[in-house]
Amino acid sequence: MPLALCPLALAVFAMGTSEFMLAGLVPDIASDLGVTVGTAGLLTSAFAIGMVVGAPLMAALARDRSGRAALLGFVLLFAAAHAVGAAATGFPVLFATRVVAALANAGFLAVALTTAATLVPPDRKGRALAVLLSGTTVATIVGVPAGSVLGTLLGWRATFWAVAVLCLPAAAGILRWIPRRRPEQGTPRALGAELAQLRRPRLLLVMLLGALVNAATFASFTFLAPVVTGTAGLGELWISVALVLFGAGSLAGVGVAGRLSDRRPGLVVAVGGPPLLIGWPALALLAHRPVALLTLVFVQGALSFALGGTLITRVLYEAAHAPTMAGSYATAALNVGAATGPLIASATLTGTELGPLWASGALVALALLIALPLRVVHRSPADPALSAAPNG
C-alpha cells in the first residue's frame, strides 16, 4: 500500500475520535455551558446529519479541485472547527462548530475514498478502503478512551484541542505524499452524468445494504454501555473494556475483509453474514454472562466491519463511472446507517436495554434477505476494472 494512504488514515483517526468522543463528554459540556444533558446530546445529532448532507454536497463543491487541495482544505477546516469549539463560551457556537466539522469530515472522507481508489491498482480498492477504515477502528480502540481520560483530567475542551492538533501532521502528510493532480489526469465527467449513476439499481442496492449493516452496527454500539452495566452487572470500567474489544474486533474484521472484498465479496457476505445475523440475538440472550458478552462483542465488531467494509467497497466499484462522486456515495451510505441505527434502537428501549441488540439482528436479516437472493455484491461482468478478477 502506498505511503500516501497513511496521512489519510491519520486524518480519519482524528475525525473518528471526534465523532465518537462526545458520548463521554456530554455531561461535562452540559454543565460547563449551562444546558441540559438532552440539549448537549443534540451535538451528536448535528454531527450525524452534517455527515449525511455534507458528503455529496462537499464532494460536488470539491470535484474541480485537485485531490490534494480538497483534502488539505477539509482537514484544516476540521481542525479550525475544533479549535473554535474548544474556545466556545456558549452552546450555539459549539453546535455550529459541530455542523462545520461534520461537513469537513464528510467532504474529506468522500474525497479520500475516491483518492485512495486512484492510488492503488483497479483491483485493490478494498485494501485501500481497509487502510482508511482502520483509522476509524483504531479511533474506537485508542482515540475514544484516550479522549475520555483526557476529558476527565483536563476537561472537555482539552479533548477538542487534542483533535485539532492531531490534524496537523495529517495535513503535513497530505502535502508531502498526495499528488497535486489525480493520477488519472483526465477531465472529470459532468456532474449531472455522475449524479445520474444514482439511477442504477445495483448502485442503490449496494448503498442500501451498506447503510443497513452500518445501522445495525451503530444501533448496538451506541447503547452498549447500559448492557454492560445493567444486564451483565459489570462496573463502569468495563464499558471501556467492551468498547476496546469491539474496536479490536473491528480492526481485525477490516483487515481480513480488505484482502477479500476486491475479488471475493460474495464469499465475505455468504460466510460472514449468517454469523453476524445470529450473533446479535445471541448477544441479547447471553448478555447476562460477562465472558460471553465480551467475547461476542469482539466477534460482532469483527463481523460488522468485515461485512460493512466489503459493502462500502462495492459502492466504489459500482460507482466507477462517477469518479469524483463515488466516495461521497459510499460516505453517505455509511452515515445514513450511523444516523438511523441509533434512532431505530432508541425506539426499542422499552423497559429493557437489550432492544437495540434485537434491532441490529433485524437490520442484518433485512440486508441478507436482499443481498443473498439478488447477488448484488458479486462482481459485475460489465465492470472493466474487474474483468480479470475471479468471480466472488
XYZ file of C-alpha atoms in Angstrom:
392
model
C 0.000 0.000 0.000
C 1.369 3.486 -0.873
C 2.589 5.804 1.899
C 0.056 8.382 0.729
C -2.642 6.362 2.478
C -1.017 6.896 5.895
C -1.866 10.614 6.356
C -5.364 9.891 5.094
C -5.762 7.173 7.740
C -4.369 9.528 10.409
C -6.925 12.174 9.485
C -9.706 9.568 9.556
C -8.440 8.537 13.008
C -8.720 12.122 14.264
C -12.168 12.513 12.730
C -13.370 9.173 14.064
C -12.177 10.110 17.541
C -14.115 13.363 17.296
C -17.269 11.612 16.124
C -17.330 9.061 18.945
C -15.761 11.028 21.814
C -18.878 13.047 22.626
C -20.513 10.042 24.280
C -18.259 10.559 27.283
C -18.136 14.358 27.195
C -21.809 15.334 27.010
C -22.365 15.652 30.793
C -19.325 17.932 31.234
C -20.281 20.049 28.226
C -23.820 20.451 29.565
C -22.549 21.510 32.993
C -19.937 23.904 31.621
C -22.210 25.641 29.124
C -25.323 25.685 31.316
C -27.587 23.479 29.198
C -29.379 20.199 29.874
C -27.788 16.865 29.041
C -30.519 16.320 26.449
C -29.656 19.602 24.766
C -25.961 18.803 24.789
C -26.805 15.460 23.205
C -28.002 17.327 20.129
C -24.337 17.800 19.268
C -24.242 14.146 18.213
C -27.313 14.534 16.006
C -25.872 17.688 14.431
C -22.713 15.822 13.507
C -24.565 12.835 12.025
C -26.896 14.990 9.942
C -23.991 17.124 8.765
C -22.186 13.986 7.619
C -25.144 12.709 5.601
C -25.843 16.040 3.907
C -22.203 17.022 3.603
C -20.870 14.006 1.719
C -22.448 14.677 -1.703
C -22.543 18.458 -1.209
C -18.872 18.887 -0.316
C -17.738 16.334 -2.896
C -19.600 18.259 -5.592
C -18.014 21.541 -4.482
C -14.532 19.993 -4.441
C -14.742 17.997 -7.673
C -12.985 20.660 -9.796
C -10.059 20.901 -7.373
C -7.116 18.555 -7.124
C -7.435 15.791 -4.590
C -4.601 17.239 -2.518
C -6.079 20.740 -2.347
C -9.510 19.430 -1.360
C -8.159 17.047 1.280
C -5.900 19.725 2.757
C -8.726 22.246 2.869
C -11.111 19.835 4.580
C -8.637 18.663 7.227
C -7.635 22.243 8.086
C -11.295 23.293 8.269
C -11.931 20.346 10.582
C -9.031 21.409 12.816
C -10.226 25.014 12.866
C -13.757 23.966 13.832
C -12.377 22.093 16.835
C -10.174 24.993 17.865
C -13.159 27.349 17.787
C -15.288 24.759 19.576
C -12.672 24.378 22.317
C -12.802 28.121 22.941
C -16.609 28.409 22.720
C -18.338 30.066 25.671
C -21.892 29.347 24.520
C -23.754 26.309 23.255
C -24.895 27.835 19.905
C -21.276 28.417 18.864
C -20.282 24.890 19.839
C -23.297 23.494 17.979
C -22.299 25.435 14.858
C -18.737 24.116 15.041
C -20.033 20.544 15.144
C -22.016 21.135 11.959
C -18.959 22.658 10.258
C -16.764 19.802 11.493
C -19.251 17.257 10.142
C -19.297 18.935 6.729
C -15.497 18.943 6.662
C -15.382 15.317 7.805
C -17.902 14.239 5.164
C -16.071 16.122 2.432
C -12.709 14.728 3.480
C -13.929 11.138 3.641
C -15.706 11.410 0.280
C -12.585 12.760 -1.445
C -10.274 10.425 0.496
C -12.201 7.333 -0.608
C -12.041 8.451 -4.231
C -8.377 9.450 -3.960
C -7.383 6.217 -2.239
C -9.008 4.217 -5.039
C -6.854 6.048 -7.616
C -3.623 5.467 -5.693
C -3.827 1.680 -5.997
C -4.362 -0.759 -8.902
C -8.014 -1.073 -10.002
C -8.437 -4.416 -8.235
C -7.099 -3.206 -4.859
C -9.814 -0.732 -3.844
C -10.857 -2.966 -0.967
C -7.397 -2.959 0.555
C -7.137 0.820 0.212
C -10.528 1.224 1.882
C -9.390 -1.114 4.678
C -6.457 1.194 5.408
C -8.792 4.185 5.664
C -11.337 2.355 7.806
C -8.527 1.235 10.101
C -8.320 4.877 11.155
C -11.906 4.669 12.404
C -11.412 1.339 14.146
C -8.212 2.487 15.860
C -10.143 5.560 16.980
C -12.571 3.310 18.863
C -9.678 1.364 20.423
C -7.303 4.217 21.279
C -8.717 7.616 20.416
C -12.053 7.474 22.234
C -10.718 6.010 25.503
C -7.777 8.431 25.435
C -10.149 11.325 24.781
C -12.306 10.224 27.681
C -9.310 10.127 30.025
C -8.065 13.488 28.781
C -11.520 14.996 29.241
C -11.722 13.630 32.786
C -8.307 15.004 33.740
C -8.268 18.336 31.919
C -11.865 18.976 30.838
C -13.743 18.512 27.581
C -12.026 21.484 25.930
C -8.649 19.715 26.113
C -10.065 16.853 24.055
C -11.211 19.261 21.359
C -7.749 20.877 21.296
C -6.119 17.434 21.028
C -8.204 16.557 17.961
C -7.283 19.883 16.340
C -3.562 19.305 16.954
C -3.783 15.729 15.643
C -4.961 17.067 12.290
C -1.703 18.973 11.713
C 0.607 16.021 10.973
C -2.128 14.609 8.750
C -2.157 17.892 6.817
C 1.630 17.792 6.508
C 1.489 14.230 5.191
C -1.132 15.184 2.615
C 1.143 17.966 1.356
C 4.074 15.577 1.219
C 2.574 12.459 -0.372
C -0.716 13.178 -2.140
C -0.179 14.080 -5.822
C -1.100 17.575 -6.970
C -3.470 16.132 -9.533
C -5.482 12.949 -9.568
C -3.494 10.112 -11.130
C -5.940 9.671 -13.986
C -5.234 13.281 -15.111
C -8.378 13.204 -17.170
C -11.247 15.638 -17.410
C -13.933 14.632 -14.932
C -17.348 13.752 -16.258
C -20.103 16.331 -15.978
C -21.678 16.446 -12.531
C -25.063 15.563 -13.984
C -23.629 12.433 -15.588
C -22.067 11.355 -12.296
C -25.277 12.011 -10.357
C -27.173 10.031 -12.995
C -25.313 6.938 -11.795
C -27.625 7.027 -8.772
C -30.373 5.775 -11.068
C -28.556 2.454 -11.424
C -30.368 -0.192 -9.331
C -27.201 -2.102 -8.442
C -25.523 1.005 -7.022
C -28.588 1.934 -4.983
C -28.960 -1.618 -3.680
C -25.342 -1.832 -2.544
C -25.649 1.584 -0.869
C -28.796 0.339 0.881
C -27.023 -2.813 2.060
C -24.097 -0.813 3.406
C -26.466 1.521 5.226
C -28.418 -1.394 6.758
C -25.324 -3.173 8.075
C -23.875 0.075 9.421
C -27.224 0.899 11.031
C -27.118 -2.468 12.786
C -23.581 -1.776 13.968
C -24.346 1.648 15.408
C -27.695 0.585 16.860
C -25.935 -1.729 19.316
C -22.643 0.160 19.645
C -24.432 3.323 20.759
C -26.319 1.546 23.545
C -23.679 -0.974 24.574
C -22.886 0.754 27.881
C -26.288 0.043 29.525
C -25.986 -3.628 28.556
C -22.557 -3.866 30.208
C -23.569 -2.181 33.456
C -27.198 -3.321 33.516
C -27.760 -6.801 32.137
C -24.189 -8.021 32.713
C -23.939 -6.242 36.078
C -20.379 -5.060 35.477
C -18.829 -1.825 36.743
C -18.436 1.304 34.621
C -14.774 0.493 33.962
C -15.916 -2.479 31.903
C -17.668 -0.149 29.450
C -14.262 0.965 28.166
C -13.138 -2.673 28.029
C -16.166 -3.608 25.931
C -15.652 -0.660 23.584
C -11.987 -1.522 23.137
C -12.889 -5.146 22.392
C -15.434 -4.018 19.817
C -12.813 -1.746 18.242
C -10.189 -4.501 18.234
C -12.645 -6.824 16.528
C -13.459 -4.111 14.009
C -9.789 -3.679 13.160
C -9.395 -7.425 12.662
C -12.517 -7.582 10.501
C -11.421 -4.692 8.314
C -8.000 -6.292 7.815
C -9.386 -9.651 6.749
C -12.128 -8.223 4.536
C -9.683 -5.829 2.897
C -7.945 -8.818 1.359
C -11.156 -10.479 0.173
C -13.555 -7.683 -0.722
C -11.947 -6.902 -4.082
C -12.029 -10.419 -5.536
C -14.381 -12.423 -3.315
C -17.066 -10.060 -1.991
C -19.763 -12.691 -2.310
C -17.726 -15.021 -0.112
C -17.449 -12.377 2.624
C -21.215 -11.826 2.609
C -22.109 -15.530 2.378
C -19.686 -16.623 5.100
C -19.805 -13.575 7.377
C -23.467 -12.609 7.025
C -25.206 -15.525 8.777
C -22.889 -15.479 11.848
C -23.403 -11.710 12.108
C -27.161 -12.249 11.975
C -27.049 -14.956 14.658
C -24.588 -13.013 16.794
C -26.868 -10.099 17.705
C -29.705 -12.219 19.164
C -27.096 -14.455 20.806
C -25.598 -11.382 22.444
C -29.042 -10.389 23.714
C -29.669 -13.862 25.152
C -26.212 -14.251 26.728
C -25.600 -10.661 27.845
C -26.066 -11.628 31.482
C -22.911 -13.740 31.245
C -19.912 -11.360 31.214
C -17.492 -13.742 29.468
C -19.975 -14.497 26.697
C -20.859 -10.808 26.412
C -17.270 -9.642 25.988
C -16.431 -12.460 23.585
C -19.439 -11.751 21.379
C -18.720 -8.013 21.424
C -15.325 -8.743 19.835
C -16.809 -11.172 17.310
C -19.634 -8.832 16.332
C -17.210 -5.958 15.880
C -15.132 -8.089 13.519
C -18.093 -9.374 11.510
C -19.812 -5.978 11.352
C -16.821 -4.181 9.887
C -15.852 -7.075 7.621
C -19.306 -7.120 6.059
C -19.816 -3.351 6.176
C -16.374 -2.612 4.723
C -16.964 -5.067 1.886
C -20.292 -3.470 1.004
C -18.828 0.032 1.015
C -16.038 -1.206 -1.258
C -18.701 -2.455 -3.654
C -20.198 1.041 -3.716
C -16.880 2.328 -5.084
C -16.871 -0.357 -7.760
C -20.497 0.160 -8.756
C -19.897 3.942 -8.942
C -16.762 3.567 -11.080
C -18.319 5.823 -13.741
C -18.727 8.626 -11.179
C -15.020 9.103 -10.368
C -15.341 12.337 -8.380
C -18.586 11.461 -6.582
C -18.134 7.742 -5.816
C -16.568 8.449 -2.434
C -19.492 10.657 -1.464
C -21.962 7.870 -2.273
C -20.005 5.485 -0.050
C -19.775 8.101 2.704
C -23.490 8.833 2.513
C -24.319 5.115 2.813
C -22.088 4.803 5.867
C -23.579 7.798 7.614
C -27.211 7.157 6.781
C -26.671 3.939 8.701
C -24.830 5.700 11.511
C -27.660 8.220 11.878
C -30.666 5.902 11.554
C -29.356 2.927 13.533
C -29.375 4.677 16.927
C -32.788 6.206 16.176
C -34.262 2.778 15.469
C -32.541 1.304 18.509
C -33.791 4.063 20.820
C -37.372 3.133 19.955
C -36.741 -0.373 21.308
C -35.647 0.801 24.758
C -38.960 -0.002 26.424
C -38.092 -1.278 29.874
C -35.032 -3.250 28.706
C -31.594 -2.329 27.424
C -31.488 -5.374 25.125
C -33.843 -3.973 22.475
C -31.027 -2.471 20.337
C -29.378 -5.896 20.034
C -32.582 -7.394 18.630
C -32.952 -4.373 16.338
C -29.436 -4.965 14.996
C -30.353 -8.569 14.231
C -33.456 -7.445 12.334
C -31.460 -4.945 10.274
C -28.851 -7.546 9.319
C -31.627 -10.007 8.449
C -33.154 -7.456 6.098
C -29.777 -6.843 4.457
C -29.184 -10.552 3.889
C -32.685 -11.096 2.528
C -31.856 -8.508 -0.119
C -28.216 -9.424 -0.758
C -28.150 -13.202 -0.971
C -31.008 -13.854 -3.442
C -30.124 -10.919 -5.719
C -26.340 -11.451 -5.574
C -25.861 -7.694 -5.846
C -22.461 -7.750 -4.142
C -20.908 -10.085 -6.692
C -18.652 -8.713 -9.366
C -20.459 -7.059 -12.227
C -19.417 -8.677 -15.533
C -19.695 -5.268 -17.173
C -17.093 -3.701 -14.881
C -13.920 -3.466 -16.959
C -11.839 -2.703 -13.883
C -12.625 -6.147 -12.578
C -12.563 -8.104 -15.792
C -9.503 -10.021 -14.647
C -10.829 -10.777 -11.203
C -12.325 -14.169 -10.424
C -15.982 -14.332 -9.672
C -16.752 -13.589 -5.988
